[in-house]
Coordinates of N, CA and C in Angstrom, one line a residue:
Chain A
N1 N 4.8 170.8 13.0 CA 5.1 171.3 11.6 C 6.6 171.0 11.3
A2 N 6.9 169.8 10.8 CA 8.3 169.5 10.6 C 8.8 170.2 9.4
G3 N 8.1 170.3 8.3 CA 8.6 171.0 7.1 C 9.7 170.2 6.4
V4 N 10.9 170.7 6.4 CA 12.1 170.1 5.8 C 13.1 169.8 6.9
T5 N 13.4 168.5 7.0 CA 14.3 168.1 8.1 C 15.6 167.5 7.5
Q6 N 16.7 168.0 8.0 CA 18.0 167.5 7.5 C 18.8 166.8 8.6
T7 N 19.4 165.7 8.2 CA 20.3 164.9 9.2 C 21.5 164.5 8.4
P8 N 22.7 164.5 9.2 CA 22.9 165.0 10.5 C 23.0 166.6 10.5
K9 N 23.1 167.1 11.7 CA 23.2 168.6 11.8 C 24.7 169.0 11.7
F10 N 25.5 168.2 12.2 CA 27.0 168.5 12.1 C 27.7 167.2 11.8
R11 N 28.8 167.3 11.1 CA 29.7 166.2 10.8 C 31.1 166.6 10.5
V12 N 32.0 165.9 11.0 CA 33.4 166.1 10.6 C 34.0 164.9 9.9
L13 N 34.6 165.0 8.8 CA 35.1 163.9 8.0 C 36.6 164.2 7.7
K14 N 37.2 163.1 7.4 CA 38.6 163.2 6.9 C 38.6 163.1 5.4
T15 N 39.6 163.7 4.8 CA 39.7 163.7 3.3 C 39.7 162.3 2.8
G16 N 38.8 162.1 1.8 CA 38.7 160.8 1.2 C 37.6 159.9 1.7
Q17 N 37.0 160.3 2.9 CA 35.9 159.5 3.4 C 34.6 159.9 2.6
S18 N 33.6 159.0 2.8 CA 32.4 159.2 2.1 C 31.3 159.4 3.1
M19 N 30.2 160.1 2.7 CA 29.0 160.2 3.6 C 27.8 160.6 2.8
T20 N 26.7 160.4 3.4 CA 25.4 160.8 2.8 C 24.6 161.7 3.7
L21 N 24.1 162.8 3.2 CA 23.3 163.7 3.9 C 21.8 163.4 3.5
L22 N 21.0 163.4 4.5 CA 19.6 163.1 4.2 C 18.7 164.3 4.4
C23 N 17.8 164.5 3.5 CA 16.7 165.5 3.5 C 15.4 164.9 3.4
A24 N 14.5 165.2 4.3 CA 13.1 164.7 4.3 C 12.1 165.8 4.4
Q25 N 11.1 165.8 3.6 CA 10.1 166.8 3.7 C 8.7 166.2 3.8
D26 N 7.8 166.8 4.5 CA 6.5 166.3 4.8 C 5.4 167.1 4.2
M27 N 5.7 167.9 3.1 CA 4.7 168.8 2.5 C 4.3 168.3 1.2
N28 N 4.6 167.1 0.8 CA 4.2 166.5 -0.5 C 4.7 167.3 -1.7
H29 N 5.9 167.9 -1.5 CA 6.4 168.7 -2.6 C 7.1 167.8 -3.6
E30 N 6.9 168.3 -4.9 CA 7.6 167.5 -6.0 C 9.0 167.9 -6.1
Y31 N 9.4 169.2 -5.9 CA 10.7 169.7 -6.2 C 11.5 169.8 -5.0
M32 N 12.8 169.3 -5.1 CA 13.7 169.3 -4.0 C 15.1 169.8 -4.5
Y33 N 15.8 170.4 -3.6 CA 17.1 171.1 -4.0 C 18.1 170.9 -2.9
W34 N 19.4 170.8 -3.4 CA 20.5 170.8 -2.5 C 21.4 172.0 -2.8
Y35 N 21.7 172.9 -1.8 CA 22.5 174.0 -1.9 C 23.7 173.9 -1.0
R36 N 24.8 174.6 -1.3 CA 25.8 174.9 -0.3 C 26.0 176.4 -0.1
Q37 N 26.3 176.7 1.1 CA 26.5 178.1 1.5 C 27.8 178.3 2.1
D38 N 28.6 179.2 1.5 CA 30.0 179.5 1.9 C 30.1 180.9 2.3
P39 N 31.0 181.3 3.2 CA 31.1 182.7 3.7 C 31.4 183.6 2.5
G40 N 30.6 184.7 2.4 CA 30.8 185.7 1.4 C 30.2 185.3 0.0
M41 N 29.5 184.2 0.0 CA 28.9 183.8 -1.3 C 27.4 183.5 -1.0
G42 N 26.7 183.6 -2.1 CA 25.3 183.3 -2.0 C 25.1 181.8 -2.0
L43 N 23.9 181.4 -1.8 CA 23.5 180.0 -1.9 C 23.8 179.5 -3.3
R44 N 24.4 178.4 -3.4 CA 24.7 177.8 -4.8 C 24.1 176.5 -4.9
L45 N 23.4 176.2 -6.0 CA 22.7 175.0 -6.3 C 23.6 173.9 -6.7
I46 N 23.5 172.8 -6.0 CA 24.4 171.6 -6.3 C 23.6 170.7 -7.3
H47 N 22.5 170.1 -6.8 CA 21.7 169.3 -7.6 C 20.2 169.5 -7.2
Y48 N 19.3 169.1 -8.1 CA 17.9 169.3 -7.8 C 17.1 168.1 -8.4
S49 N 15.9 168.0 -8.0 CA 15.0 166.9 -8.4 C 13.6 167.5 -8.7
V50 N 13.1 167.1 -9.8 CA 11.7 167.6 -10.2 C 10.7 166.5 -9.9
G51 N 11.1 165.4 -9.3 CA 10.1 164.4 -8.9 C 10.8 163.1 -8.6
E52 N 10.1 162.2 -8.0 CA 10.6 160.9 -7.6 C 11.3 160.2 -8.8
G53 N 12.6 159.8 -8.5 CA 13.3 159.0 -9.5 C 14.0 159.9 -10.5
T54 N 13.9 161.2 -10.4 CA 14.6 162.2 -11.3 C 15.6 163.1 -10.6
T55 N 16.7 163.3 -11.2 CA 17.7 164.3 -10.6 C 18.3 165.0 -11.7
A56 N 18.9 166.2 -11.4 CA 19.6 167.0 -12.4 C 20.7 167.8 -11.8
K57 N 21.7 168.2 -12.6 CA 22.8 169.0 -12.1 C 22.4 170.5 -11.9
G58 N 23.0 171.1 -10.9 CA 22.8 172.5 -10.7 C 24.1 173.2 -11.1
E59 N 24.4 174.3 -10.3 CA 25.5 175.1 -10.7 C 26.9 174.6 -10.3
V60 N 27.0 173.8 -9.2 CA 28.2 173.3 -8.7 C 28.1 171.8 -8.3
P61 N 27.9 170.9 -9.3 CA 27.6 169.5 -9.0 C 28.8 168.6 -8.8
D62 N 30.0 169.1 -9.2 CA 31.2 168.2 -9.2 C 31.5 167.7 -7.8
G63 N 31.7 166.4 -7.6 CA 32.1 165.8 -6.4 C 30.9 165.3 -5.5
Y64 N 29.7 165.5 -6.1 CA 28.5 165.2 -5.4 C 27.6 164.3 -6.2
N65 N 26.9 163.4 -5.6 CA 25.8 162.6 -6.3 C 24.5 162.7 -5.4
V66 N 23.4 162.5 -6.1 CA 22.1 162.6 -5.4 C 21.2 161.4 -5.8
S67 N 20.2 161.2 -5.0 CA 19.2 160.2 -5.3 C 17.9 160.6 -4.7
R68 N 16.8 160.3 -5.5 CA 15.4 160.6 -5.0 C 14.6 159.3 -5.3
L69 N 14.8 158.4 -4.4 CA 14.1 157.1 -4.5 C 12.6 157.2 -4.0
K70 N 12.4 158.1 -3.0 CA 11.1 158.4 -2.5 C 10.8 159.8 -2.7
K71 N 9.5 160.2 -2.9 CA 9.2 161.6 -3.1 C 9.6 162.5 -1.9
Q72 N 9.5 161.9 -0.7 CA 9.7 162.8 0.5 C 11.2 162.9 0.8
N73 N 12.1 162.1 0.2 CA 13.5 162.1 0.6 C 14.4 162.5 -0.6
F74 N 15.4 163.2 -0.3 CA 16.4 163.6 -1.3 C 17.8 163.4 -0.6
L75 N 18.6 162.6 -1.1 CA 19.9 162.3 -0.5 C 21.1 162.9 -1.3
L76 N 22.0 163.4 -0.6 CA 23.2 164.0 -1.2 C 24.4 163.2 -0.7
G77 N 25.2 162.7 -1.6 CA 26.3 161.9 -1.3 C 27.7 162.5 -1.7
L78 N 28.6 162.3 -0.8 CA 30.0 162.7 -1.1 C 30.8 161.4 -1.2
E79 N 31.3 161.0 -2.3 CA 32.0 159.8 -2.5 C 33.4 159.8 -1.9
S80 N 34.1 160.9 -2.1 CA 35.5 161.0 -1.6 C 35.6 162.5 -1.2
A81 N 35.4 162.8 0.1 CA 35.3 164.1 0.6 C 36.7 164.9 0.4
A82 N 36.6 166.1 0.0 CA 37.7 167.0 -0.1 C 37.6 168.3 0.8
P83 N 38.7 168.9 1.2 CA 38.5 170.1 2.1 C 37.7 171.2 1.4
S84 N 37.7 171.3 0.1 CA 36.9 172.3 -0.6 C 35.4 172.1 -0.4
Q85 N 35.0 170.9 0.1 CA 33.6 170.6 0.3 C 33.2 171.0 1.7
T86 N 34.1 171.5 2.5 CA 33.7 172.1 3.8 C 32.7 173.2 3.6
S87 N 31.5 173.1 4.2 CA 30.5 174.1 3.9 C 29.3 173.8 4.8
V88 N 28.3 174.6 4.6 CA 27.0 174.4 5.2 C 26.0 174.0 4.0
Y89 N 25.4 172.8 4.2 CA 24.5 172.3 3.1 C 23.1 172.5 3.5
F90 N 22.3 173.0 2.6 CA 20.9 173.2 2.8 C 20.1 172.5 1.8
C91 N 19.0 171.9 2.3 CA 18.0 171.3 1.4 C 16.8 172.2 1.4
A92 N 16.1 172.2 0.3 CA 14.9 173.0 0.1 C 13.9 172.2 -0.7
S93 N 12.6 172.6 -0.6 CA 11.6 171.9 -1.4 C 10.5 173.0 -1.7
T94 N 9.8 172.7 -2.8 CA 8.7 173.6 -3.2 C 7.7 172.8 -4.0
G95 N 6.5 173.3 -4.1 CA 5.5 172.6 -4.9 C 5.0 173.5 -6.0
G96 N 3.7 173.3 -6.4 CA 3.1 174.2 -7.4 C 3.4 173.7 -8.8
D97 N 3.1 174.5 -9.8 CA 3.4 174.2 -11.2 C 4.8 174.3 -11.5
R98 N 5.6 173.2 -11.5 CA 7.0 173.2 -11.8 C 7.8 174.1 -10.9
G99 N 7.2 174.4 -9.7 CA 7.9 175.2 -8.7 C 8.0 176.7 -9.1
L100 N 7.3 177.1 -10.2 CA 7.4 178.4 -10.7 C 6.6 179.4 -9.8
G101 N 7.3 180.5 -9.5 CA 6.6 181.5 -8.7 C 6.4 181.1 -7.3
Q102 N 6.8 180.0 -6.8 CA 6.6 179.5 -5.5 C 7.9 179.6 -4.6
P103 N 7.8 179.9 -3.4 CA 9.0 180.0 -2.5 C 9.5 178.6 -2.3
Q104 N 10.8 178.5 -2.1 CA 11.4 177.3 -1.6 C 11.4 177.3 -0.1
H105 N 11.2 176.2 0.6 CA 11.2 176.1 2.0 C 12.5 175.3 2.4
F106 N 13.2 175.8 3.3 CA 14.5 175.3 3.7 C 14.6 174.5 5.0
G107 N 15.5 173.6 5.1 CA 15.8 173.0 6.3 C 16.9 173.8 7.1
D108 N 17.3 173.4 8.2 CA 18.2 174.1 9.0 C 19.7 173.8 8.8
G109 N 20.0 173.0 7.8 CA 21.3 172.8 7.3 C 22.1 171.7 8.0
T110 N 23.1 171.3 7.3 CA 24.1 170.3 7.8 C 25.5 171.0 7.7
R111 N 26.2 171.2 8.8 CA 27.5 171.8 8.9 C 28.5 170.7 8.7
L112 N 29.3 170.8 7.6 CA 30.2 169.7 7.3 C 31.6 170.3 7.2
S113 N 32.5 169.6 8.0 CA 33.9 170.0 7.9 C 34.7 168.8 7.4
I114 N 35.6 169.1 6.5 CA 36.5 168.1 5.9 C 37.9 168.4 6.3
L115 N 38.5 167.5 7.1 CA 39.9 167.8 7.5 C 40.9 167.1 6.6
Chain B
E1 N 28.9 185.9 -13.9 CA 28.3 187.2 -13.8 C 27.1 187.1 -12.7
D2 N 27.2 188.0 -11.7 CA 26.2 188.0 -10.7 C 24.9 188.5 -11.3
Q3 N 23.8 187.7 -11.0 CA 22.5 188.1 -11.4 C 21.8 188.8 -10.3
V4 N 22.2 188.7 -9.1 CA 21.6 189.3 -8.0 C 22.6 189.9 -7.1
T5 N 22.5 191.2 -6.8 CA 23.4 191.9 -6.0 C 22.7 192.6 -4.8
Q6 N 23.1 192.3 -3.6 CA 22.5 193.0 -2.5 C 23.5 194.0 -1.8
S7 N 22.9 195.1 -1.4 CA 23.7 196.1 -0.7 C 22.8 196.7 0.4
P8 N 23.5 197.2 1.5 CA 24.9 197.0 1.8 C 25.2 195.5 2.2
E9 N 26.4 195.2 2.4 CA 26.7 193.8 2.8 C 26.4 193.7 4.3
A10 N 26.6 194.8 5.1 CA 26.3 194.8 6.5 C 25.7 196.2 6.8
L11 N 24.8 196.2 7.8 CA 24.1 197.4 8.2 C 23.9 197.3 9.7
R12 N 24.3 198.3 10.4 CA 24.0 198.4 11.8 C 23.1 199.6 12.1
L13 N 22.0 199.3 12.8 CA 21.0 200.3 13.1 C 20.7 200.4 14.6
Q14 N 20.4 201.5 15.1 CA 20.0 201.6 16.4 C 18.5 201.3 16.5
E15 N 18.0 200.7 17.5 CA 16.6 200.4 17.6 C 15.8 201.6 17.3
G16 N 14.8 201.5 16.4 CA 13.9 202.6 16.0 C 14.4 203.3 14.8
E17 N 15.6 203.1 14.3 CA 16.2 203.8 13.2 C 15.8 203.1 11.9
S18 N 14.9 203.6 11.2 CA 14.4 202.9 9.9 C 15.4 203.0 8.8
S19 N 15.4 202.0 7.9 CA 16.3 202.0 6.8 C 15.8 201.0 5.7
S20 N 16.6 200.9 4.7 CA 16.2 200.0 3.6 C 17.4 199.2 3.1
L21 N 17.1 198.0 2.7 CA 18.1 197.1 2.1 C 17.7 197.0 0.6
N22 N 18.8 196.8 -0.2 CA 18.6 196.8 -1.7 C 18.9 195.5 -2.3
C23 N 18.2 195.1 -3.3 CA 18.5 193.9 -4.1 C 18.3 194.3 -5.6
S24 N 19.4 194.4 -6.3 CA 19.3 194.7 -7.7 C 19.5 193.4 -8.5
Y25 N 18.8 193.2 -9.6 CA 18.9 192.0 -10.4 C 18.9 192.2 -11.9
T26 N 19.5 191.3 -12.6 CA 19.6 191.3 -14.0 C 19.2 189.9 -14.5
V27 N 17.9 189.7 -14.9 CA 17.5 188.5 -15.4 C 16.6 188.8 -16.6
S28 N 16.5 187.9 -17.6 CA 15.7 188.1 -18.7 C 14.3 187.6 -18.4
G29 N 13.4 188.4 -17.9 CA 12.1 188.0 -17.6 C 12.0 187.5 -16.2
L30 N 11.5 188.3 -15.3 CA 11.4 188.0 -13.9 C 10.1 187.2 -13.7
R31 N 10.2 186.0 -13.1 CA 9.0 185.3 -12.7 C 8.6 185.5 -11.2
G32 N 9.6 185.8 -10.4 CA 9.4 186.1 -9.0 C 10.6 186.5 -8.3
L33 N 10.5 187.4 -7.3 CA 11.6 187.8 -6.5 C 11.2 187.5 -5.0
F34 N 12.1 186.8 -4.3 CA 11.8 186.3 -3.0 C 12.8 186.9 -2.0
W35 N 12.2 187.3 -0.8 CA 13.0 187.7 0.3 C 12.9 186.6 1.4
Y36 N 14.1 186.4 2.0 CA 14.2 185.4 3.1 C 15.0 186.1 4.2
R37 N 14.7 185.6 5.4 CA 15.5 186.0 6.6 C 16.2 184.7 7.1
Q38 N 17.5 184.9 7.4 CA 18.3 183.8 7.9 C 18.9 184.2 9.2
D39 N 18.6 183.4 10.3 CA 19.3 183.6 11.6 C 20.5 182.7 11.7
P40 N 21.4 183.0 12.5 CA 22.7 182.2 12.7 C 22.3 180.8 13.0
G41 N 22.9 179.8 12.3 CA 22.7 178.4 12.5 C 21.4 177.9 12.1
K42 N 20.7 178.7 11.3 CA 19.4 178.3 10.8 C 19.3 178.3 9.3
G43 N 18.3 177.7 8.7 CA 18.1 177.9 7.3 C 17.3 179.1 6.9
P44 N 17.3 179.5 5.7 CA 16.5 180.7 5.3 C 15.0 180.5 5.5
E45 N 14.4 181.6 6.0 CA 13.0 181.5 6.3 C 12.3 182.5 5.4
F46 N 11.3 182.0 4.7 CA 10.6 182.8 3.6 C 9.9 183.9 4.2
L47 N 10.0 185.1 3.6 CA 9.3 186.3 4.0 C 8.2 186.7 3.0
F48 N 8.7 187.0 1.8 CA 7.8 187.6 0.7 C 8.1 187.1 -0.6
T49 N 7.1 187.1 -1.5 CA 7.3 186.9 -2.9 C 6.7 188.2 -3.6
L50 N 7.4 188.7 -4.6 CA 7.0 189.8 -5.4 C 7.0 189.4 -6.9
Y51 N 6.0 189.7 -7.6 CA 5.9 189.2 -9.0 C 6.1 190.2 -10.1
S52 N 5.6 191.4 -9.8 CA 5.6 192.4 -10.9 C 6.0 193.8 -10.3
A53 N 6.5 194.7 -11.2 CA 6.9 196.0 -10.8 C 5.7 196.8 -10.2
G54 N 6.0 197.4 -9.1 CA 4.9 198.2 -8.4 C 4.3 197.4 -7.3
E55 N 4.6 196.2 -7.2 CA 3.9 195.4 -6.1 C 4.6 195.6 -4.8
E56 N 3.9 195.6 -3.7 CA 4.4 195.8 -2.4 C 3.8 194.7 -1.5
K57 N 4.6 194.3 -0.5 CA 4.1 193.3 0.5 C 4.6 193.8 1.9
E58 N 3.8 193.6 2.9 CA 4.1 194.0 4.3 C 3.9 192.9 5.3
K59 N 4.8 192.9 6.3 CA 4.7 192.0 7.4 C 5.3 192.6 8.6
E60 N 4.5 193.0 9.5 CA 5.0 193.7 10.8 C 5.8 194.9 10.4
R61 N 7.1 194.9 10.7 CA 7.9 196.1 10.5 C 8.6 196.1 9.1
L62 N 8.3 195.1 8.3 CA 9.0 194.9 7.0 C 8.0 195.2 5.9
K63 N 8.6 195.9 4.9 CA 7.8 196.1 3.7 C 8.7 195.9 2.5
A64 N 8.3 195.1 1.5 CA 9.1 194.8 0.4 C 8.4 195.5 -0.8
T65 N 9.3 196.1 -1.7 CA 8.8 196.7 -2.9 C 9.6 196.3 -4.1
L66 N 9.0 196.4 -5.3 CA 9.7 195.9 -6.5 C 9.6 196.9 -7.7
T67 N 10.7 197.1 -8.3 CA 10.7 197.8 -9.6 C 11.2 196.9 -10.7
K68 N 11.4 197.4 -11.9 CA 11.9 196.5 -13.0 C 13.4 196.1 -12.8
K69 N 14.1 196.8 -12.0 CA 15.5 196.5 -11.8 C 16.0 196.1 -10.4
E70 N 15.1 196.4 -9.4 CA 15.5 196.2 -8.0 C 14.4 196.1 -7.1
S71 N 14.7 195.6 -5.9 CA 13.7 195.5 -4.9 C 14.3 196.1 -3.6
F72 N 13.4 196.6 -2.8 CA 13.8 197.2 -1.5 C 13.1 196.5 -0.4
L73 N 13.8 196.2 0.7 CA 13.2 195.8 1.9 C 13.3 196.9 3.0
H74 N 12.2 197.5 3.2 CA 12.2 198.6 4.2 C 11.9 198.1 5.6
I75 N 12.7 198.6 6.5 CA 12.5 198.2 7.9 C 12.2 199.4 8.7
T76 N 11.0 199.4 9.2 CA 10.5 200.6 10.0 C 10.6 200.3 11.5
A77 N 11.3 201.3 12.2 CA 11.4 201.2 13.6 C 11.9 199.8 14.0
P78 N 13.0 199.4 13.6 CA 13.5 198.0 13.9 C 13.8 197.8 15.3
K79 N 13.7 196.5 15.7 CA 13.9 196.0 17.1 C 15.1 195.1 17.0
P80 N 15.8 194.8 18.1 CA 16.9 193.9 18.1 C 16.6 192.5 17.6
E81 N 15.4 192.1 17.7 CA 15.0 190.8 17.2 C 14.9 190.8 15.7
D82 N 15.0 191.9 15.0 CA 15.1 191.9 13.6 C 16.5 191.6 13.1
S83 N 17.4 191.6 14.0 CA 18.8 191.3 13.6 C 18.9 189.9 12.9
A84 N 19.4 189.9 11.7 CA 19.5 188.6 10.9 C 20.2 189.0 9.6
T85 N 20.4 187.9 8.8 CA 20.9 188.2 7.4 C 19.6 188.0 6.5
Y86 N 19.5 189.0 5.7 CA 18.3 189.0 4.8 C 18.8 188.7 3.3
L87 N 18.2 187.7 2.8 CA 18.6 187.2 1.5 C 17.5 187.5 0.4
C88 N 18.0 187.8 -0.8 CA 17.1 188.1 -1.9 C 17.4 187.0 -2.9
A89 N 16.4 186.5 -3.6 CA 16.6 185.5 -4.7 C 15.6 185.8 -5.8
V90 N 16.0 185.6 -7.0 CA 15.1 185.8 -8.2 C 14.9 184.5 -8.9
Q91 N 13.8 184.4 -9.6 CA 13.5 183.3 -10.4 C 13.2 183.9 -11.8
A92 N 13.9 183.4 -12.8 CA 13.7 183.9 -14.1 C 12.7 183.1 -14.9
Q93 N 12.2 183.6 -16.0 CA 11.3 182.9 -16.9 C 11.9 181.6 -17.3
G94 N 13.2 181.7 -17.8 CA 14.0 180.5 -18.1 C 13.3 179.4 -18.9
R95 N 14.0 178.4 -19.2 CA 13.5 177.2 -19.8 C 14.5 176.1 -19.6
G96 N 14.0 174.9 -19.8 CA 14.9 173.7 -19.8 C 15.5 173.6 -18.4
S97 N 16.9 173.4 -18.3 CA 17.6 173.1 -17.1 C 17.5 174.3 -16.1
T98 N 17.2 175.5 -16.6 CA 17.2 176.6 -15.6 C 15.7 176.9 -15.1
L99 N 14.8 176.1 -15.6 CA 13.4 176.4 -15.2 C 13.2 176.2 -13.7
G100 N 12.7 177.2 -13.1 CA 12.4 177.2 -11.7 C 13.5 177.5 -10.8
R101 N 14.7 177.6 -11.3 CA 15.9 177.8 -10.5 C 15.9 179.2 -9.8
L102 N 16.3 179.2 -8.5 CA 16.5 180.5 -7.8 C 17.9 180.9 -7.8
Y103 N 18.2 182.2 -8.0 CA 19.5 182.8 -8.0 C 19.5 183.7 -6.8
F104 N 20.5 183.4 -5.8 CA 20.5 184.2 -4.6 C 21.6 185.2 -4.6
G105 N 21.3 186.3 -3.9 CA 22.3 187.3 -3.6 C 23.1 186.8 -2.4
R106 N 24.1 187.6 -2.0 CA 25.0 187.2 -0.9 C 24.4 187.6 0.4
G107 N 23.4 188.4 0.4 CA 22.8 188.8 1.7 C 23.2 190.1 2.3
T108 N 22.4 190.7 3.1 CA 22.7 191.8 4.0 C 22.6 191.4 5.4
Q109 N 23.7 191.6 6.2 CA 23.7 191.2 7.6 C 23.2 192.4 8.4
L110 N 22.1 192.4 9.0 CA 21.5 193.5 9.7 C 21.7 193.2 11.2
T111 N 22.2 194.3 11.9 CA 22.3 194.2 13.3 C 21.6 195.4 13.9
V112 N 20.7 195.2 14.8 CA 19.9 196.3 15.4 C 20.3 196.3 16.9
W113 N 20.9 197.4 17.4 CA 21.3 197.4 18.8 C 20.4 198.3 19.6
P114 N 20.2 198.0 20.9 CA 19.2 198.7 21.7 C 19.7 200.1 22.0

C-alpha cells in the first residue's frame, strides 16, 4: 500500500539553486495538493491540481511552480531557492466529487534546507 | 484571520489520564471537519471526518465530537503510543478557488508518559 510517495526525503540547497520535488500517488485520485509546514504554523497550501494538466494557486504560491503532466504525479519546483523556503513539504491527494467531504491522504514529506 | 484554532498547544498526560483536545472553527458553512495524527518525521495520518453537529466517531481510545463551533478529540486512558501531534482541519462550503480547500489548525502536541 504505497499511497502517496514523495521524493527526495531530505535535501540541502544553496541560495539560488533550483530543484524539483516529486509526488506520486497510486490511488487514482483526481485532486493533489502541495503544502508547507513550518514550526508553530499550520499546514499552508502552496498549489493544487484538480486534474491532469490543471494547476491553481493556493495560499502561499510565490517562489514555487507546479506541473501535473500525469494524473498520478504532481511536481513542485523551486526555480531560485531562498532561505525562507526552508521547510517541510507535504503532498496530499484526494478523490470523490471535487474532493468535497473527503479526507486528504498525505505523504511523509520532504525536508528541505536552504543555506 | 485564523479559521481554525486548536488548544492547548501542548498537553502532557500520565498514562491512563483521560483528557480532551479542542478545535474551534469559524467558517461559513462547514462541509467537513477532519482530525489527523502526525508522528515526528511523518505525514499527517487521517483519523476521522465529522460532517454535522452532534456527530461522533470513535476509534480505539479516541472519540471525536462536533458542535456548530468546535470539535473535541477525547482520549480515554491514553497510552504512550498515543503521543503525537493531533491536527484539525475544516473544509468550508466555499466556491471557486476555495472549493475543497482544507484549513488546518496549528495542532496539539500530546505527550503521554508511563
